[in-house]
mmCIF file of C-alpha atoms in Angstrom:
data_model
loop_
_atom_site.group_PDB
_atom_site.id
_atom_site.type_symbol
_atom_site.label_atom_id
_atom_site.label_comp_id
_atom_site.label_asym_id
_atom_site.label_seq_id
_atom_site.Cartn_x
_atom_site.Cartn_y
_atom_site.Cartn_z
ATOM 1 C CA UNK I 1 4.952 4.273 -23.256
ATOM 2 C CA UNK I 2 4.922 2.498 -19.437
ATOM 3 C CA UNK I 3 3.535 -1.226 -20.677
ATOM 4 C CA UNK I 4 5.566 -3.819 -18.944
ATOM 5 C CA UNK I 5 7.735 -1.631 -16.807
ATOM 6 C CA UNK I 6 8.764 -2.208 -13.527
ATOM 7 C CA UNK I 7 5.485 -0.782 -11.931
ATOM 8 C CA UNK I 8 3.323 -2.793 -14.125
ATOM 9 C CA UNK I 9 5.114 -6.184 -12.976
ATOM 10 C CA UNK I 10 4.798 -5.100 -9.491
ATOM 11 C CA UNK I 11 1.271 -4.291 -9.715
ATOM 12 C CA UNK I 12 0.110 -7.565 -12.101
ATOM 13 C CA UNK I 13 2.034 -9.754 -9.304
ATOM 14 C CA UNK I 14 0.270 -8.484 -6.583
ATOM 15 C CA UNK I 15 -2.968 -8.788 -8.711
ATOM 16 C CA UNK I 16 -2.297 -12.334 -9.275
ATOM 17 C CA UNK I 17 -1.872 -13.001 -5.577
ATOM 18 C CA UNK I 18 -4.721 -11.335 -4.847
ATOM 19 C CA UNK I 19 -7.288 -13.311 -7.249
ATOM 20 C CA UNK I 20 -5.555 -16.646 -5.727
ATOM 21 C CA UNK I 21 -6.607 -15.660 -2.816
ATOM 22 C CA UNK I 22 -10.210 -16.100 -4.065
ATOM 23 C CA UNK I 23 -9.459 -18.828 -6.207
ATOM 24 C CA UNK I 24 -9.022 -21.055 -2.907
ATOM 25 C CA UNK I 25 -12.906 -21.736 -2.521
ATOM 26 C CA UNK I 26 -15.503 -22.219 -4.921
ATOM 27 C CA UNK I 27 -17.736 -19.570 -4.416
ATOM 28 C CA UNK I 28 -18.001 -17.107 -7.060
ATOM 29 C CA UNK I 29 -15.930 -13.554 -7.013
ATOM 30 C CA UNK I 30 -16.215 -10.517 -8.868
ATOM 31 C CA UNK I 31 -13.164 -8.395 -10.370
ATOM 32 C CA UNK I 32 -13.922 -4.482 -10.584
ATOM 33 C CA UNK I 33 -11.456 -2.797 -12.584
ATOM 34 C CA UNK I 34 -12.119 1.198 -12.272
ATOM 35 C CA UNK I 35 -9.565 2.097 -15.052
ATOM 36 C CA UNK I 36 -9.105 -0.688 -17.178
ATOM 37 C CA UNK I 37 -7.072 0.237 -20.064
ATOM 38 C CA UNK I 38 -6.702 -1.166 -23.297
ATOM 39 C CA UNK I 39 -6.742 -4.789 -22.552
ATOM 40 C CA UNK I 40 -3.317 -5.369 -24.117
ATOM 41 C CA UNK I 41 -0.070 -3.191 -25.321
ATOM 42 C CA UNK I 42 2.057 -4.177 -28.318
ATOM 43 C CA UNK I 43 5.575 -3.676 -27.348
ATOM 44 C CA UNK I 44 6.693 -3.651 -31.001
ATOM 45 C CA UNK I 45 4.483 -0.266 -31.561
ATOM 46 C CA UNK I 46 5.753 3.457 -31.743
ATOM 47 C CA UNK I 47 5.071 3.972 -28.456
ATOM 48 C CA UNK I 48 6.347 1.406 -26.637
ATOM 49 C CA UNK I 49 9.611 0.789 -28.490
ATOM 50 C CA UNK I 50 10.401 4.719 -27.992
ATOM 51 C CA UNK I 51 11.485 4.358 -24.158
ATOM 52 C CA UNK I 52 11.492 0.209 -23.884
ATOM 53 C CA UNK I 53 10.206 0.441 -20.360
ATOM 54 C CA UNK I 54 9.659 -3.114 -20.696
ATOM 55 C CA UNK I 55 13.644 -3.892 -20.528
ATOM 56 C CA UNK I 56 13.914 -2.633 -17.022
ATOM 57 C CA UNK I 57 10.300 -4.793 -15.854
ATOM 58 C CA UNK I 58 9.184 -7.774 -17.876
ATOM 59 C CA UNK I 59 12.204 -8.487 -19.425
ATOM 60 C CA UNK I 60 14.193 -8.332 -16.441
ATOM 61 C CA UNK I 61 11.983 -10.823 -14.646
ATOM 62 C CA UNK I 62 12.029 -13.290 -17.405
ATOM 63 C CA UNK I 63 15.653 -13.338 -17.306
ATOM 64 C CA UNK I 64 15.932 -14.306 -13.804
ATOM 65 C CA UNK I 65 16.548 -18.075 -12.797
ATOM 66 C CA UNK I 66 14.377 -19.768 -10.312
ATOM 67 C CA UNK I 67 11.439 -17.358 -9.317
ATOM 68 C CA UNK I 68 9.205 -17.939 -6.843
ATOM 69 C CA UNK I 69 5.769 -20.074 -7.593
ATOM 70 C CA UNK I 70 3.800 -16.684 -7.493
ATOM 71 C CA UNK I 71 6.365 -14.862 -10.042
ATOM 72 C CA UNK I 72 6.307 -17.914 -11.850
ATOM 73 C CA UNK I 73 2.392 -17.943 -12.307
ATOM 74 C CA UNK I 74 2.883 -14.212 -13.389
ATOM 75 C CA UNK I 75 5.255 -15.118 -16.192
ATOM 76 C CA UNK I 76 3.403 -17.975 -17.121
ATOM 77 C CA UNK I 77 0.267 -15.776 -17.631
ATOM 78 C CA UNK I 78 2.001 -13.772 -19.819
ATOM 79 C CA UNK I 79 3.453 -16.062 -21.730
ATOM 80 C CA UNK I 80 0.357 -18.045 -22.466
ATOM 81 C CA UNK I 81 -1.428 -14.731 -23.581
ATOM 82 C CA UNK I 82 1.285 -13.775 -26.010
ATOM 83 C CA UNK I 83 0.764 -17.355 -27.575
ATOM 84 C CA UNK I 84 -3.050 -16.489 -27.929
ATOM 85 C CA UNK I 85 -2.546 -12.834 -29.308
ATOM 86 C CA UNK I 86 0.068 -14.129 -31.655
ATOM 87 C CA UNK I 87 -1.854 -17.420 -32.332
ATOM 88 C CA UNK I 88 1.182 -19.471 -31.618
ATOM 89 C CA UNK I 89 1.929 -22.465 -29.616
ATOM 90 C CA UNK I 90 5.834 -20.625 -28.977
ATOM 91 C CA UNK I 91 5.815 -16.790 -28.929
ATOM 92 C CA UNK I 92 8.276 -14.292 -27.404
ATOM 93 C CA UNK I 93 7.651 -11.145 -25.972
ATOM 94 C CA UNK I 94 5.575 -9.194 -27.859
ATOM 95 C CA UNK I 95 2.255 -8.213 -25.741
ATOM 96 C CA UNK I 96 1.946 -7.296 -22.374
ATOM 97 C CA UNK I 97 -1.772 -7.707 -20.980
ATOM 98 C CA UNK I 98 -3.257 -5.191 -18.635
ATOM 99 C CA UNK I 99 -5.093 -6.196 -15.359
ATOM 100 C CA UNK I 100 -8.213 -7.062 -16.960
ATOM 101 C CA UNK I 101 -6.626 -9.699 -19.211
ATOM 102 C CA UNK I 102 -4.511 -10.685 -16.726
ATOM 103 C CA UNK I 103 -7.749 -11.038 -14.058
ATOM 104 C CA UNK I 104 -9.650 -12.707 -17.305
ATOM 105 C CA UNK I 105 -6.844 -15.587 -17.436
ATOM 106 C CA UNK I 106 -7.444 -16.776 -13.762
ATOM 107 C CA UNK I 107 -11.241 -16.361 -13.677
ATOM 108 C CA UNK I 108 -13.498 -19.791 -13.034
ATOM 109 C CA UNK I 109 -16.824 -20.077 -14.963
ATOM 110 C CA UNK I 110 -18.601 -18.738 -12.040
ATOM 111 C CA UNK I 111 -16.652 -15.248 -11.757
ATOM 112 C CA UNK I 112 -17.083 -12.162 -13.649
ATOM 113 C CA UNK I 113 -15.627 -8.638 -14.544
ATOM 114 C CA UNK I 114 -16.832 -5.321 -14.224
ATOM 115 C CA UNK I 115 -14.445 -2.740 -16.374
ATOM 116 C CA UNK I 116 -14.561 0.499 -16.663
ATOM 117 C CA UNK I 117 -12.656 2.940 -19.497
ATOM 118 C CA UNK I 118 -13.657 6.562 -19.839
ATOM 119 C CA UNK I 119 -11.650 7.169 -23.027
ATOM 120 C CA UNK I 120 -13.659 6.213 -26.139
ATOM 121 C CA UNK I 121 -10.667 4.780 -28.296
ATOM 122 C CA UNK I 122 -9.338 3.301 -25.343
ATOM 123 C CA UNK I 123 -12.865 1.955 -24.384
ATOM 124 C CA UNK I 124 -13.705 0.472 -28.257
ATOM 125 C CA UNK I 125 -10.265 -1.333 -28.083
ATOM 126 C CA UNK I 126 -11.289 -2.863 -24.698
ATOM 127 C CA UNK I 127 -14.582 -4.140 -26.218
ATOM 128 C CA UNK I 128 -13.154 -5.720 -29.355
ATOM 129 C CA UNK I 129 -10.688 -7.520 -26.766
ATOM 130 C CA UNK I 130 -13.881 -8.879 -24.791
ATOM 131 C CA UNK I 131 -16.208 -9.100 -27.430
ATOM 132 C CA UNK I 132 -18.561 -12.188 -27.053
ATOM 133 C CA UNK I 133 -17.285 -12.446 -23.435
ATOM 134 C CA UNK I 134 -20.544 -13.675 -21.176
ATOM 135 C CA UNK I 135 -18.207 -13.068 -18.086
ATOM 136 C CA UNK I 136 -16.954 -9.952 -19.051
ATOM 137 C CA UNK I 137 -19.062 -6.449 -18.915
ATOM 138 C CA UNK I 138 -16.999 -3.302 -20.292
ATOM 139 C CA UNK I 139 -18.711 -0.012 -19.613
ATOM 140 C CA UNK I 140 -17.632 3.353 -21.220
ATOM 141 C CA UNK I 141 -17.651 5.384 -17.718
ATOM 142 C CA UNK I 142 -15.597 7.118 -15.047
ATOM 143 C CA UNK I 143 -13.829 4.744 -12.723
ATOM 144 C CA UNK I 144 -14.784 6.352 -9.896
ATOM 145 C CA UNK I 145 -18.392 7.003 -10.569
ATOM 146 C CA UNK I 146 -18.512 2.951 -11.470
ATOM 147 C CA UNK I 147 -17.663 2.393 -7.836
ATOM 148 C CA UNK I 148 -21.080 3.870 -6.988
ATOM 149 C CA UNK I 149 -23.004 2.628 -10.168
ATOM 150 C CA UNK I 150 -21.577 -1.108 -9.867
ATOM 151 C CA UNK I 151 -21.218 -1.811 -6.270
ATOM 152 C CA UNK I 152 -22.168 -3.920 -4.669
ATOM 153 C CA UNK I 153 -22.221 -7.266 -7.311
ATOM 154 C CA UNK I 154 -24.079 -10.070 -6.978
ATOM 155 C CA UNK I 155 -21.124 -11.668 -5.519
ATOM 156 C CA UNK I 156 -20.561 -11.598 -1.814
ATOM 157 C CA UNK I 157 -16.578 -11.993 -2.642
ATOM 158 C CA UNK I 158 -14.515 -9.700 -4.967
ATOM 159 C CA UNK I 159 -12.025 -7.680 -5.666
ATOM 160 C CA UNK I 160 -11.983 -4.027 -6.780
ATOM 161 C CA UNK I 161 -8.570 -2.617 -9.085
ATOM 162 C CA UNK I 162 -8.513 1.473 -8.544
ATOM 163 C CA UNK I 163 -5.453 2.530 -11.155
ATOM 164 C CA UNK I 164 -6.011 5.883 -12.529
ATOM 165 C CA UNK I 165 -3.596 7.672 -14.558
ATOM 166 C CA UNK I 166 -2.787 10.374 -12.076
ATOM 167 C CA UNK I 167 -2.479 12.729 -14.827
ATOM 168 C CA UNK I 168 -4.812 14.762 -12.734
ATOM 169 C CA UNK I 169 -3.551 15.921 -9.135
ATOM 170 C CA UNK I 170 -6.689 15.794 -8.000
ATOM 171 C CA UNK I 171 -6.953 11.728 -8.619
ATOM 172 C CA UNK I 172 -5.322 11.258 -4.943
ATOM 173 C CA UNK I 173 -8.516 13.433 -3.325
ATOM 174 C CA UNK I 174 -10.592 11.375 -5.393
ATOM 175 C CA UNK I 175 -9.934 8.615 -4.165
ATOM 176 C CA UNK I 176 -9.932 9.384 -0.489
ATOM 177 C CA UNK I 177 -13.252 10.824 -1.050
ATOM 178 C CA UNK I 178 -14.700 7.684 -2.850
ATOM 179 C CA UNK I 179 -13.105 4.807 -1.260
ATOM 180 C CA UNK I 180 -15.265 5.120 2.268
ATOM 181 C CA UNK I 181 -18.414 5.481 0.271
ATOM 182 C CA UNK I 182 -17.525 2.575 -2.286
ATOM 183 C CA UNK I 183 -16.704 0.233 1.192
ATOM 184 C CA UNK I 184 -19.823 1.239 2.500
ATOM 185 C CA UNK I 185 -21.539 -0.298 -0.011
ATOM 186 C CA UNK I 186 -19.704 -3.261 -0.304
ATOM 187 C CA UNK I 187 -17.634 -4.115 2.545
ATOM 188 C CA UNK I 188 -16.993 -7.505 2.245
ATOM 189 C CA UNK I 189 -15.062 -6.465 -0.998
ATOM 190 C CA UNK I 190 -11.147 -6.202 -1.285
ATOM 191 C CA UNK I 191 -9.635 -2.913 -2.536
ATOM 192 C CA UNK I 192 -6.524 -2.399 -4.338
ATOM 193 C CA UNK I 193 -4.754 0.880 -5.039
ATOM 194 C CA UNK I 194 -1.999 1.599 -7.005
ATOM 195 C CA UNK I 195 -0.023 4.727 -6.513
ATOM 196 C CA UNK I 196 3.544 5.980 -8.108
ATOM 197 C CA UNK I 197 6.004 7.013 -5.803
ATOM 198 C CA UNK I 198 7.491 10.180 -6.783
ATOM 199 C CA UNK I 199 7.183 12.396 -3.781
ATOM 200 C CA UNK I 200 7.100 10.820 -0.611
ATOM 201 C CA UNK I 201 5.466 13.486 1.619
ATOM 202 C CA UNK I 202 2.416 13.167 -0.767
ATOM 203 C CA UNK I 203 2.359 9.373 -0.514
ATOM 204 C CA UNK I 204 2.385 9.581 3.427
ATOM 205 C CA UNK I 205 -0.449 12.060 3.317
ATOM 206 C CA UNK I 206 -2.541 9.692 1.081
ATOM 207 C CA UNK I 207 -1.640 6.944 3.921
ATOM 208 C CA UNK I 208 -2.874 9.582 6.894
ATOM 209 C CA UNK I 209 -6.025 10.457 4.955
ATOM 210 C CA UNK I 210 -6.754 6.350 4.396
ATOM 211 C CA UNK I 211 -5.919 5.406 8.031
ATOM 212 C CA UNK I 212 -8.344 8.401 8.932
ATOM 213 C CA UNK I 213 -11.534 7.465 6.982
ATOM 214 C CA UNK I 214 -11.046 3.908 6.775
ATOM 215 C CA UNK I 215 -11.758 1.676 9.654
ATOM 216 C CA UNK I 216 -10.710 -1.999 8.008
ATOM 217 C CA UNK I 217 -6.826 -3.469 7.967
ATOM 218 C CA UNK I 218 -4.878 -1.751 5.584
ATOM 219 C CA UNK I 219 -1.985 -3.162 3.983
ATOM 220 C CA UNK I 220 1.053 -1.313 2.243
ATOM 221 C CA UNK I 221 3.064 -2.620 -0.303
ATOM 222 C CA UNK I 222 6.222 -0.198 -1.544
ATOM 223 C CA UNK I 223 9.056 -0.955 -3.959
ATOM 224 C CA UNK I 224 11.295 1.914 -5.497
ATOM 225 C CA UNK I 225 14.053 1.171 -8.053
ATOM 226 C CA UNK I 226 15.751 4.693 -7.785
ATOM 227 C CA UNK I 227 16.827 7.286 -5.157
ATOM 228 C CA UNK I 228 13.942 9.627 -3.627
ATOM 229 C CA UNK I 229 15.436 12.720 -5.226
ATOM 230 C CA UNK I 230 15.463 11.530 -8.594
ATOM 231 C CA UNK I 231 13.275 13.331 -10.888
ATOM 232 C CA UNK I 232 11.175 10.711 -12.036
ATOM 233 C CA UNK I 233 8.969 7.290 -11.200
ATOM 234 C CA UNK I 234 11.304 6.308 -8.117
ATOM 235 C CA UNK I 235 8.611 3.573 -7.626
ATOM 236 C CA UNK I 236 5.352 2.283 -6.712
ATOM 237 C CA UNK I 237 3.383 1.279 -3.941
ATOM 238 C CA UNK I 238 -0.228 -0.671 -3.270
ATOM 239 C CA UNK I 239 -2.678 0.088 -0.743
ATOM 240 C CA UNK I 240 -4.707 -3.150 -0.015
ATOM 241 C CA UNK I 241 -7.772 -2.835 2.054
ATOM 242 C CA UNK I 242 -9.265 -6.145 3.794
ATOM 243 C CA UNK I 243 -6.078 -8.176 2.498
ATOM 244 C CA UNK I 244 -7.126 -11.765 1.922
ATOM 245 C CA UNK I 245 -5.774 -14.101 4.673
ATOM 246 C CA UNK I 246 -2.061 -14.531 4.424
ATOM 247 C CA UNK I 247 -1.950 -11.995 1.368
ATOM 248 C CA UNK I 248 0.567 -10.342 3.811
ATOM 249 C CA UNK I 249 3.071 -13.512 4.249
ATOM 250 C CA UNK I 250 2.983 -13.754 0.164
ATOM 251 C CA UNK I 251 4.174 -10.463 -0.307
ATOM 252 C CA UNK I 252 6.369 -10.445 2.601
ATOM 253 C CA UNK I 253 8.432 -13.507 0.655
ATOM 254 C CA UNK I 254 8.026 -12.353 -2.828
ATOM 255 C CA UNK I 255 8.805 -8.278 -2.397
ATOM 256 C CA UNK I 256 12.783 -8.891 -1.783
ATOM 257 C CA UNK I 257 13.105 -11.399 -5.001
ATOM 258 C CA UNK I 258 11.062 -8.451 -6.967
ATOM 259 C CA UNK I 259 13.408 -5.561 -5.535
ATOM 260 C CA UNK I 260 16.553 -7.534 -6.386
ATOM 261 C CA UNK I 261 15.663 -8.226 -10.103
ATOM 262 C CA UNK I 262 14.358 -4.888 -10.541
ATOM 263 C CA UNK I 263 16.475 -2.545 -8.806
ATOM 264 C CA UNK I 264 18.827 -0.386 -10.660
ATOM 265 C CA UNK I 265 22.289 -0.705 -9.422
ATOM 266 C CA UNK I 266 20.990 -1.697 -6.070
ATOM 267 C CA UNK I 267 19.035 1.424 -5.731
ATOM 268 C CA UNK I 268 15.484 2.409 -3.795
ATOM 269 C CA UNK I 269 14.161 -0.201 -1.875
ATOM 270 C CA UNK I 270 11.137 -2.370 -0.766
ATOM 271 C CA UNK I 271 8.722 -2.776 2.254
ATOM 272 C CA UNK I 272 5.487 -4.707 3.185
ATOM 273 C CA UNK I 273 3.707 -3.434 6.169
ATOM 274 C CA UNK I 274 0.219 -2.749 7.766
ATOM 275 C CA UNK I 275 -0.836 0.564 8.105
ATOM 276 C CA UNK I 276 -3.953 -0.407 10.155
#
């Protein structure tokens, strides 16, 4: 239902900014995705077509003139993956790539991906997408347990994306409980946690818990497109632990543009700031 919506756009633009920071040095890095999903999503299938959330997400960004360089890189990635999946040089937007496929697009031969997915059918679909890819390891596993199983990787540098579906109210608690142990195992890694913004108090409680348990730099990104009182997903946040050099400046530059492109009637707001 949600593929390519405004929250996906924000998440994936931030993801690309993080990945590009690792590409500045030749040494290899590892990308670990705890809740990897299908790999890609057909926007013409019955689920995506029912609500067409991508119309208020990636399609709005495509329609903008003169996007910032980071957004251009995001759109180029989406279009190139569409061309690959459609087996045509020029293709309209039909497929929306998930985080592991976007990460794979930017990988060099020396880099690697570890992707966890617990739902069997989704895992099987993801396994098929990356069949024969020696740089990508797909595991049928709970992503939170994957943080224990696969950290630290052999690479010293890298990124962990924690993006659960938030269908279980305990997932906020699981993140708070799991993160300190993961960071203890791999303290040179960068950790990105995607969060839905529905109730501001819940987000603030999460921030306080993270600040109390983690003694590393923490940077937060928030973008909402509806008023806080709306009875649905108002926006999303990303919390970055151990953010790369100049990542904060990159997001301070691109976030106003994203909000202007994605907001509904100038509702909502955006901010990017240090929590610690």
